[in-house]
Amino acid sequence: MNFDPSMEKQEKKKNIGKWIALILVVFLAVTGLVIVLAFMFLTTLQQSLFQTQNIMTAGDVEWAITETGQKLIPAKYLPIYKEAGKKYGVPWNLLAAIHAQETSFSMDLSVSSAGAVGAMQFEPCSWLGWDYYKDQCDSKGDLKPGVHIDLTDPHNIHGGEGLDADGDGKADPYDPVDAINAAAKRLAADYKRTGKDWFAQGGPVWRYNPSMKYVSDVERKFHEFAQPLFTAQATAPAEGKIGELINEAKKLIGVTKYVFGANDFPYRLDCSSFTMNLYKRVFGIDIGRDTLTQVTKGVPVERNELKPGDLVFFRGTYRPGVSHVGIYIGGGEFINNQSTGKDVQIGQLNQGYWDSHYYTARRVVR
């Protein structure tokens, strides 16, 4: 047999080609696996961060009752909302809004078409425990005809939402303390479970009553009853964060021009877009676009109790009523964006023109 060098070379080339192909396949497989694992990790991290951010939001805000809230909410229920809200991490005005929407603050305790009962309208089987009583419940959550179970007996609650929150030996859905605490516990659990905003479709309020009209009505009452008072300490000590607000405002001196109705940060702003942009950029909160909106935010502050960061309002500067806004910086001074060619300036609150046109102050960050 004759030895053919060319055949040996071809065989070596084939073997090298196989090894290259094998290495390429392994490389692509490993790369693909790494990409899939990285995607799964980032997706999980994003969901975790989103849920954490949502859950933290409730604790970063103190809800201050509005004039409308003071007028409409029976005073006897306020401590119940606030205690339950604090215990379960739910805005107290959300509990008030649902109470108002469901039974007009317990003034209409009639049984719903679905058989829901009590101050916050729980289905009997939801109150007692669906899984335990599934053979005795109809599809709507009411007890089947002929089934009689005492809803107020804590011994009858097996995995349900019923609570004896006031410790009187009864878990009574008609008792505001029991019902409001049960609602708060349910909303908090759904908030954590879904990771969604309170009023999002599929979120806690929607799960309470899966109707977007219901959600919209509750959300409207929620904002009517209270306004947010944000906590500066959520991201930094109050002095540091409010100091940042004031420093950012001062940086706009000589940069920002006053233009009525403008919102072109940082070059062309009016008084309220000046304050709006600063609060949004430093605190991440929306105080509204105009003075008529901003003057409703937070809580009112007496003139002799002003603190740096408070919004100060003036009236009659170019129209009747509230018409101008600035930010108090301490020592009787405030910074504002004003017309008459002065643009961003530091003014004296207790002297001359500003003293005579002073209207009120609001604290939206504590």
Short mmCIF file of C-alpha atoms in Angstrom, two decimals:
data_model
loop_
_atom_site.label_atom_id
_atom_site.label_comp_id
_atom_site.label_asym_id
_atom_site.label_seq_id
_atom_site.Cartn_x
_atom_site.Cartn_y
_atom_site.Cartn_z
CA MET A 1 0.00 0.00 0.00
CA ASN A 2 1.38 3.41 -0.97
CA PHE A 3 1.41 6.27 1.59
CA ASP A 4 -0.36 9.40 0.30
CA PRO A 5 0.66 12.57 2.22
CA SER A 6 -2.18 14.55 0.68
CA MET A 7 -4.77 12.20 2.23
CA GLU A 8 -3.16 12.61 5.66
CA LYS A 9 -3.37 16.38 5.32
CA GLN A 10 -7.03 16.18 4.32
CA GLU A 11 -7.78 13.95 7.30
CA LYS A 12 -6.04 16.41 9.66
CA LYS A 13 -8.05 19.27 8.18
CA LYS A 14 -11.27 17.32 8.73
CA ASN A 15 -10.35 16.66 12.37
CA ILE A 16 -9.44 20.31 12.94
CA GLY A 17 -12.73 21.36 11.36
CA LYS A 18 -14.65 19.02 13.67
CA TRP A 19 -12.88 20.43 16.72
CA ILE A 20 -13.56 23.99 15.61
CA ALA A 21 -17.23 23.17 15.03
CA LEU A 22 -17.47 21.48 18.42
CA ILE A 23 -15.81 24.43 20.18
CA LEU A 24 -18.13 26.84 18.35
CA VAL A 25 -21.22 24.85 19.38
CA VAL A 26 -20.07 24.74 23.02
CA PHE A 27 -19.28 28.46 22.96
CA LEU A 28 -22.70 29.36 21.54
CA ALA A 29 -24.45 27.09 24.04
CA VAL A 30 -22.60 28.59 27.01
CA THR A 31 -23.18 32.14 25.71
CA GLY A 32 -26.88 31.44 25.25
CA LEU A 33 -27.16 30.02 28.76
CA VAL A 34 -25.40 33.05 30.23
CA ILE A 35 -27.74 35.39 28.34
CA VAL A 36 -30.83 33.51 29.54
CA LEU A 37 -29.61 33.45 33.16
CA ALA A 38 -28.73 37.15 33.02
CA PHE A 39 -32.15 37.99 31.60
CA MET A 40 -33.88 35.96 34.32
CA PHE A 41 -31.76 37.63 37.01
CA LEU A 42 -32.42 41.15 35.73
CA THR A 43 -36.14 40.47 35.37
CA THR A 44 -36.36 39.15 38.91
CA LEU A 45 -34.29 42.06 40.23
CA GLN A 46 -36.47 44.58 38.39
CA GLN A 47 -39.66 43.04 39.80
CA SER A 48 -38.15 42.98 43.28
CA LEU A 49 -37.06 46.61 43.05
CA PHE A 50 -40.45 47.62 41.70
CA GLN A 51 -42.25 45.90 44.54
CA THR A 52 -39.86 47.36 47.11
CA GLN A 53 -40.29 50.84 45.65
CA ASN A 54 -44.07 50.53 45.73
CA ILE A 55 -44.10 49.22 49.29
CA MET A 56 -41.75 51.98 50.48
CA THR A 57 -43.92 54.66 48.90
CA ALA A 58 -46.69 54.10 51.42
CA GLY A 59 -44.31 54.69 54.31
CA ASP A 60 -42.69 57.77 52.78
CA VAL A 61 -45.89 59.80 52.82
CA GLU A 62 -47.97 61.23 55.62
CA TRP A 63 -51.50 61.95 54.43
CA ALA A 64 -52.83 65.23 55.82
CA ILE A 65 -56.59 65.66 55.92
CA THR A 66 -58.06 68.30 53.61
CA GLU A 67 -60.90 70.71 54.32
CA THR A 68 -63.14 68.41 52.27
CA GLY A 69 -62.01 65.46 54.36
CA GLN A 70 -62.73 67.33 57.59
CA LYS A 71 -66.18 68.20 56.29
CA LEU A 72 -67.18 64.76 54.97
CA ILE A 73 -65.46 62.16 57.18
CA PRO A 74 -67.16 61.50 60.54
CA ALA A 75 -64.58 62.37 63.18
CA LYS A 76 -65.19 59.14 65.13
CA TYR A 77 -63.72 57.07 62.28
CA LEU A 78 -60.48 58.99 61.77
CA PRO A 79 -58.58 57.30 64.64
CA ILE A 80 -59.71 53.89 63.34
CA TYR A 81 -58.48 54.59 59.79
CA LYS A 82 -55.17 55.95 61.02
CA GLU A 83 -54.47 53.15 63.50
CA ALA A 84 -55.36 50.42 60.98
CA GLY A 85 -53.45 52.20 58.21
CA LYS A 86 -50.34 52.48 60.36
CA LYS A 87 -50.56 48.85 61.48
CA TYR A 88 -50.81 47.42 57.96
CA GLY A 89 -49.00 50.08 55.91
CA VAL A 90 -52.06 51.37 54.06
CA PRO A 91 -52.84 55.09 53.52
CA TRP A 92 -55.58 55.93 55.99
CA ASN A 93 -57.47 57.94 53.38
CA LEU A 94 -57.73 54.82 51.20
CA LEU A 95 -59.61 53.10 54.01
CA ALA A 96 -61.82 56.18 54.38
CA ALA A 97 -62.48 56.26 50.63
CA ILE A 98 -63.53 52.60 50.53
CA HIS A 99 -65.70 53.06 53.63
CA ALA A 100 -67.37 56.03 51.96
CA GLN A 101 -67.80 54.22 48.66
CA GLU A 102 -69.14 50.98 50.14
CA THR A 103 -71.56 52.13 52.85
CA SER A 104 -71.40 55.95 53.01
CA PHE A 105 -69.46 55.69 56.29
CA SER A 106 -71.75 52.92 57.63
CA MET A 107 -74.89 54.98 57.04
CA ASP A 108 -76.14 52.42 54.48
CA LEU A 109 -75.54 48.91 55.78
CA SER A 110 -77.87 47.10 53.41
CA VAL A 111 -76.70 43.76 52.00
CA SER A 112 -75.32 44.05 48.46
CA SER A 113 -76.64 42.13 45.46
CA ALA A 114 -73.69 39.74 45.87
CA GLY A 115 -74.52 39.21 49.53
CA ALA A 116 -71.70 41.40 50.87
CA VAL A 117 -72.30 42.67 54.39
CA GLY A 118 -71.00 45.10 56.96
CA ALA A 119 -69.20 48.41 57.08
CA MET A 120 -66.66 47.54 54.38
CA GLN A 121 -68.84 45.02 52.50
CA PHE A 122 -67.25 41.58 52.80
CA GLU A 123 -68.84 38.48 51.30
CA PRO A 124 -69.69 36.09 54.15
CA CYS A 125 -67.46 33.33 52.71
CA SER A 126 -64.59 35.77 52.29
CA TRP A 127 -65.00 36.80 55.91
CA LEU A 128 -65.14 33.20 57.16
CA GLY A 129 -62.80 31.39 54.75
CA TRP A 130 -63.58 30.24 51.21
CA ASP A 131 -61.56 27.02 51.23
CA TYR A 132 -62.88 25.77 54.54
CA TYR A 133 -66.54 26.49 53.70
CA LYS A 134 -66.42 25.85 49.93
CA ASP A 135 -69.26 23.30 50.07
CA GLN A 136 -71.46 25.79 51.91
CA CYS A 137 -70.76 28.83 49.70
CA ASP A 138 -72.26 29.84 46.38
CA SER A 139 -70.24 31.23 43.47
CA LYS A 140 -70.70 34.85 44.61
CA GLY A 141 -69.34 34.25 48.10
CA ASP A 142 -72.63 34.17 49.96
CA LEU A 143 -73.71 31.24 52.11
CA LYS A 144 -76.01 28.83 50.34
CA PRO A 145 -79.73 28.91 51.23
CA GLY A 146 -80.37 27.13 54.51
CA VAL A 147 -76.76 27.50 55.73
CA HIS A 148 -76.51 29.52 58.92
CA ILE A 149 -73.08 30.35 60.38
CA ASP A 150 -72.44 33.07 62.94
CA LEU A 151 -70.08 35.50 61.18
CA THR A 152 -69.18 37.22 64.45
CA ASP A 153 -67.87 34.11 66.22
CA PRO A 154 -64.04 34.10 65.87
CA HIS A 155 -64.10 30.30 66.22
CA ASN A 156 -65.96 30.11 62.90
CA ILE A 157 -63.24 31.93 60.97
CA HIS A 158 -60.90 29.52 59.21
CA GLY A 159 -58.47 31.30 56.89
CA GLY A 160 -60.93 34.09 56.18
CA GLU A 161 -60.47 37.84 56.40
CA GLY A 162 -62.58 38.35 59.50
CA LEU A 163 -60.86 39.90 62.53
CA ASP A 164 -61.64 40.65 66.13
CA ALA A 165 -59.55 43.83 65.93
CA ASP A 166 -60.93 45.49 69.06
CA GLY A 167 -60.67 42.37 71.24
CA ASP A 168 -64.32 42.30 72.28
CA GLY A 169 -64.68 38.58 71.51
CA LYS A 170 -66.49 39.17 68.24
CA ALA A 171 -65.27 39.36 64.65
CA ASP A 172 -68.13 41.50 63.46
CA PRO A 173 -68.19 42.81 59.86
CA TYR A 174 -70.67 45.46 61.01
CA ASP A 175 -68.24 46.72 63.67
CA PRO A 176 -66.18 49.52 62.04
CA VAL A 177 -63.01 48.59 63.96
CA ASP A 178 -63.15 44.94 62.90
CA ALA A 179 -64.18 45.71 59.32
CA ILE A 180 -61.71 48.53 58.67
CA ASN A 181 -58.80 46.51 60.05
CA ALA A 182 -59.83 43.52 57.97
CA ALA A 183 -59.94 45.71 54.86
CA ALA A 184 -56.52 47.18 55.67
CA LYS A 185 -55.03 43.71 56.11
CA ARG A 186 -56.49 42.54 52.81
CA LEU A 187 -55.34 45.61 50.87
CA ALA A 188 -51.82 45.38 52.31
CA ALA A 189 -51.55 41.71 51.35
CA ASP A 190 -52.71 42.40 47.78
CA TYR A 191 -50.36 45.38 47.53
CA LYS A 192 -47.40 43.20 48.43
CA ARG A 193 -48.59 40.22 46.38
CA THR A 194 -49.27 42.11 43.14
CA GLY A 195 -46.53 44.75 43.35
CA LYS A 196 -48.97 47.14 41.68
CA ASP A 197 -50.11 50.65 42.49
CA TRP A 198 -53.16 50.85 44.76
CA PHE A 199 -55.36 51.94 41.84
CA ALA A 200 -53.88 49.95 38.96
CA GLN A 201 -55.97 47.38 37.13
CA GLY A 202 -55.28 44.13 38.90
CA GLY A 203 -54.03 46.03 41.95
CA PRO A 204 -55.36 46.08 45.54
CA VAL A 205 -58.44 48.28 45.06
CA TRP A 206 -59.37 46.50 41.83
CA ARG A 207 -59.10 43.17 43.63
CA TYR A 208 -61.40 44.56 46.32
CA ASN A 209 -63.99 45.24 43.62
CA PRO A 210 -62.94 44.39 40.04
CA SER A 211 -64.55 47.38 38.36
CA MET A 212 -62.49 50.26 36.98
CA LYS A 213 -65.39 52.63 37.68
CA TYR A 214 -65.29 51.54 41.31
CA VAL A 215 -61.52 52.04 41.37
CA SER A 216 -61.89 55.51 39.82
CA ASP A 217 -64.55 56.54 42.36
CA VAL A 218 -62.41 55.36 45.28
CA GLU A 219 -59.33 57.12 43.89
CA ARG A 220 -61.23 60.39 43.56
CA LYS A 221 -62.36 60.22 47.19
CA PHE A 222 -58.83 59.19 48.24
CA HIS A 223 -57.43 62.49 46.88
CA GLU A 224 -60.38 64.55 48.08
CA PHE A 225 -59.95 63.41 51.68
CA ALA A 226 -56.21 64.03 52.10
CA GLN A 227 -53.07 65.45 50.52
CA PRO A 228 -49.58 63.97 50.78
CA LEU A 229 -46.97 65.35 53.14
CA PHE A 230 -43.74 63.75 51.93
CA THR A 231 -40.90 62.68 54.19
CA ALA A 232 -37.54 64.11 53.21
CA GLN A 233 -35.79 61.52 55.40
CA ALA A 234 -36.77 58.81 52.92
CA THR A 235 -33.60 59.50 50.94
CA ALA A 236 -31.47 61.76 53.18
CA PRO A 237 -31.63 63.74 56.42
CA ALA A 238 -34.23 66.50 56.14
CA GLU A 239 -31.65 69.27 56.42
CA GLY A 240 -29.57 67.79 53.61
CA LYS A 241 -32.46 67.27 51.23
CA ILE A 242 -34.10 70.61 51.92
CA GLY A 243 -30.69 72.23 51.72
CA GLU A 244 -30.30 70.66 48.30
CA LEU A 245 -33.66 72.16 47.27
CA ILE A 246 -32.55 75.64 48.32
CA ASN A 247 -29.12 75.29 46.71
CA GLU A 248 -30.68 74.12 43.44
CA ALA A 249 -33.02 77.12 43.53
CA LYS A 250 -30.12 79.53 44.11
CA LYS A 251 -28.23 78.03 41.14
CA LEU A 252 -30.99 79.34 38.90
CA ILE A 253 -30.22 82.98 39.77
CA GLY A 254 -28.94 84.56 36.58
CA VAL A 255 -29.89 81.48 34.57
CA THR A 256 -33.70 81.34 34.58
CA LYS A 257 -35.77 84.04 32.90
CA TYR A 258 -39.32 84.74 33.98
CA VAL A 259 -41.80 84.06 31.18
CA PHE A 260 -45.47 83.85 32.12
CA GLY A 261 -46.87 80.39 31.36
CA ALA A 262 -43.47 78.93 30.42
CA ASN A 263 -42.10 75.58 31.54
CA ASP A 264 -38.72 75.24 29.83
CA PHE A 265 -36.39 74.25 32.66
CA PRO A 266 -34.00 75.82 33.50
CA TYR A 267 -34.16 78.72 31.05
CA ARG A 268 -37.75 79.95 30.82
CA LEU A 269 -40.14 79.49 33.76
CA ASP A 270 -42.81 81.34 35.66
CA CYS A 271 -43.24 81.32 39.46
CA SER A 272 -45.12 78.04 39.77
CA SER A 273 -43.19 76.07 37.14
CA PHE A 274 -40.06 77.21 39.04
CA THR A 275 -41.29 75.61 42.28
CA MET A 276 -42.82 72.62 40.48
CA ASN A 277 -39.58 71.68 38.73
CA LEU A 278 -37.46 72.05 41.87
CA TYR A 279 -39.70 69.85 44.00
CA LYS A 280 -39.92 67.27 41.23
CA ARG A 281 -36.16 67.14 40.68
CA VAL A 282 -35.08 67.15 44.32
CA PHE A 283 -37.85 65.16 46.00
CA GLY A 284 -39.43 63.36 43.04
CA ILE A 285 -42.89 64.66 43.93
CA ASP A 286 -45.49 66.49 41.86
CA ILE A 287 -46.95 69.57 43.53
CA GLY A 288 -48.92 70.66 40.46
CA ARG A 289 -48.35 73.20 37.74
CA ASP A 290 -50.08 76.35 38.99
CA THR A 291 -50.46 78.28 42.23
CA LEU A 292 -54.14 77.34 42.56
CA THR A 293 -53.09 73.68 42.69
CA GLN A 294 -49.95 74.11 44.76
CA VAL A 295 -51.78 76.03 47.48
CA THR A 296 -53.85 72.88 48.16
CA LYS A 297 -50.84 70.58 48.69
CA GLY A 298 -49.47 69.43 52.01
CA VAL A 299 -50.65 71.12 55.20
CA PRO A 300 -51.10 74.78 56.11
CA VAL A 301 -48.34 76.45 58.14
CA GLU A 302 -48.65 79.53 60.32
CA ARG A 303 -46.42 82.41 59.27
CA ASN A 304 -44.51 82.37 62.55
CA GLU A 305 -43.84 78.61 62.19
CA LEU A 306 -42.26 78.62 58.73
CA LYS A 307 -39.36 76.26 58.05
CA PRO A 308 -36.95 76.14 55.08
CA GLY A 309 -38.56 74.31 52.17
CA ASP A 310 -42.10 75.53 52.86
CA LEU A 311 -44.03 77.02 49.95
CA VAL A 312 -45.07 80.63 50.55
CA PHE A 313 -47.96 82.18 48.62
CA PHE A 314 -48.95 85.75 47.80
CA ARG A 315 -52.19 87.29 46.57
CA GLY A 316 -53.14 90.24 44.42
CA THR A 317 -49.80 90.42 42.59
CA TYR A 318 -51.47 90.50 39.18
CA ARG A 319 -54.95 89.11 39.84
CA PRO A 320 -57.31 88.76 42.83
CA GLY A 321 -56.65 85.81 45.13
CA VAL A 322 -53.54 83.63 45.28
CA SER A 323 -51.28 84.55 42.37
CA HIS A 324 -47.60 84.00 43.25
CA VAL A 325 -45.45 81.35 44.98
CA GLY A 326 -41.91 80.99 46.27
CA ILE A 327 -39.83 78.78 48.59
CA TYR A 328 -38.99 79.87 52.14
CA ILE A 329 -35.24 79.60 52.81
CA GLY A 330 -35.09 80.80 56.43
CA GLY A 331 -34.27 84.04 58.20
CA GLY A 332 -37.37 85.78 56.86
CA GLU A 333 -36.21 85.24 53.26
CA PHE A 334 -37.69 83.33 50.35
CA ILE A 335 -36.54 82.58 46.80
CA ASN A 336 -38.87 83.03 43.87
CA ASN A 337 -39.05 83.59 40.14
CA GLN A 338 -40.74 86.91 39.52
CA SER A 339 -41.67 89.18 36.66
CA THR A 340 -40.72 92.86 36.27
CA GLY A 341 -37.35 91.82 34.88
CA LYS A 342 -35.98 90.51 38.18
CA ASP A 343 -36.31 86.78 37.44
CA VAL A 344 -35.00 84.46 40.21
CA GLN A 345 -34.44 86.56 43.32
CA ILE A 346 -34.24 86.28 47.10
CA GLY A 347 -36.90 88.43 48.71
CA GLN A 348 -37.72 89.66 52.22
CA LEU A 349 -40.92 88.05 53.42
CA ASN A 350 -41.64 90.51 56.22
CA GLN A 351 -40.91 93.80 54.46
CA GLY A 352 -42.61 96.07 51.96
CA TYR A 353 -44.42 94.61 48.96
CA TRP A 354 -44.15 90.93 49.90
CA ASP A 355 -45.25 91.55 53.47
CA SER A 356 -48.38 93.35 52.30
CA HIS A 357 -49.24 90.66 49.72
CA TYR A 358 -48.49 87.59 51.87
CA TYR A 359 -51.32 85.03 51.71
CA THR A 360 -50.40 81.67 53.26
CA ALA A 361 -47.83 78.85 53.42
CA ARG A 362 -47.96 75.10 52.85
CA ARG A 363 -45.59 72.36 54.00
CA VAL A 364 -45.37 69.49 51.50
CA VAL A 365 -42.09 68.08 52.82
CA ARG A 366 -41.35 67.53 56.49
#
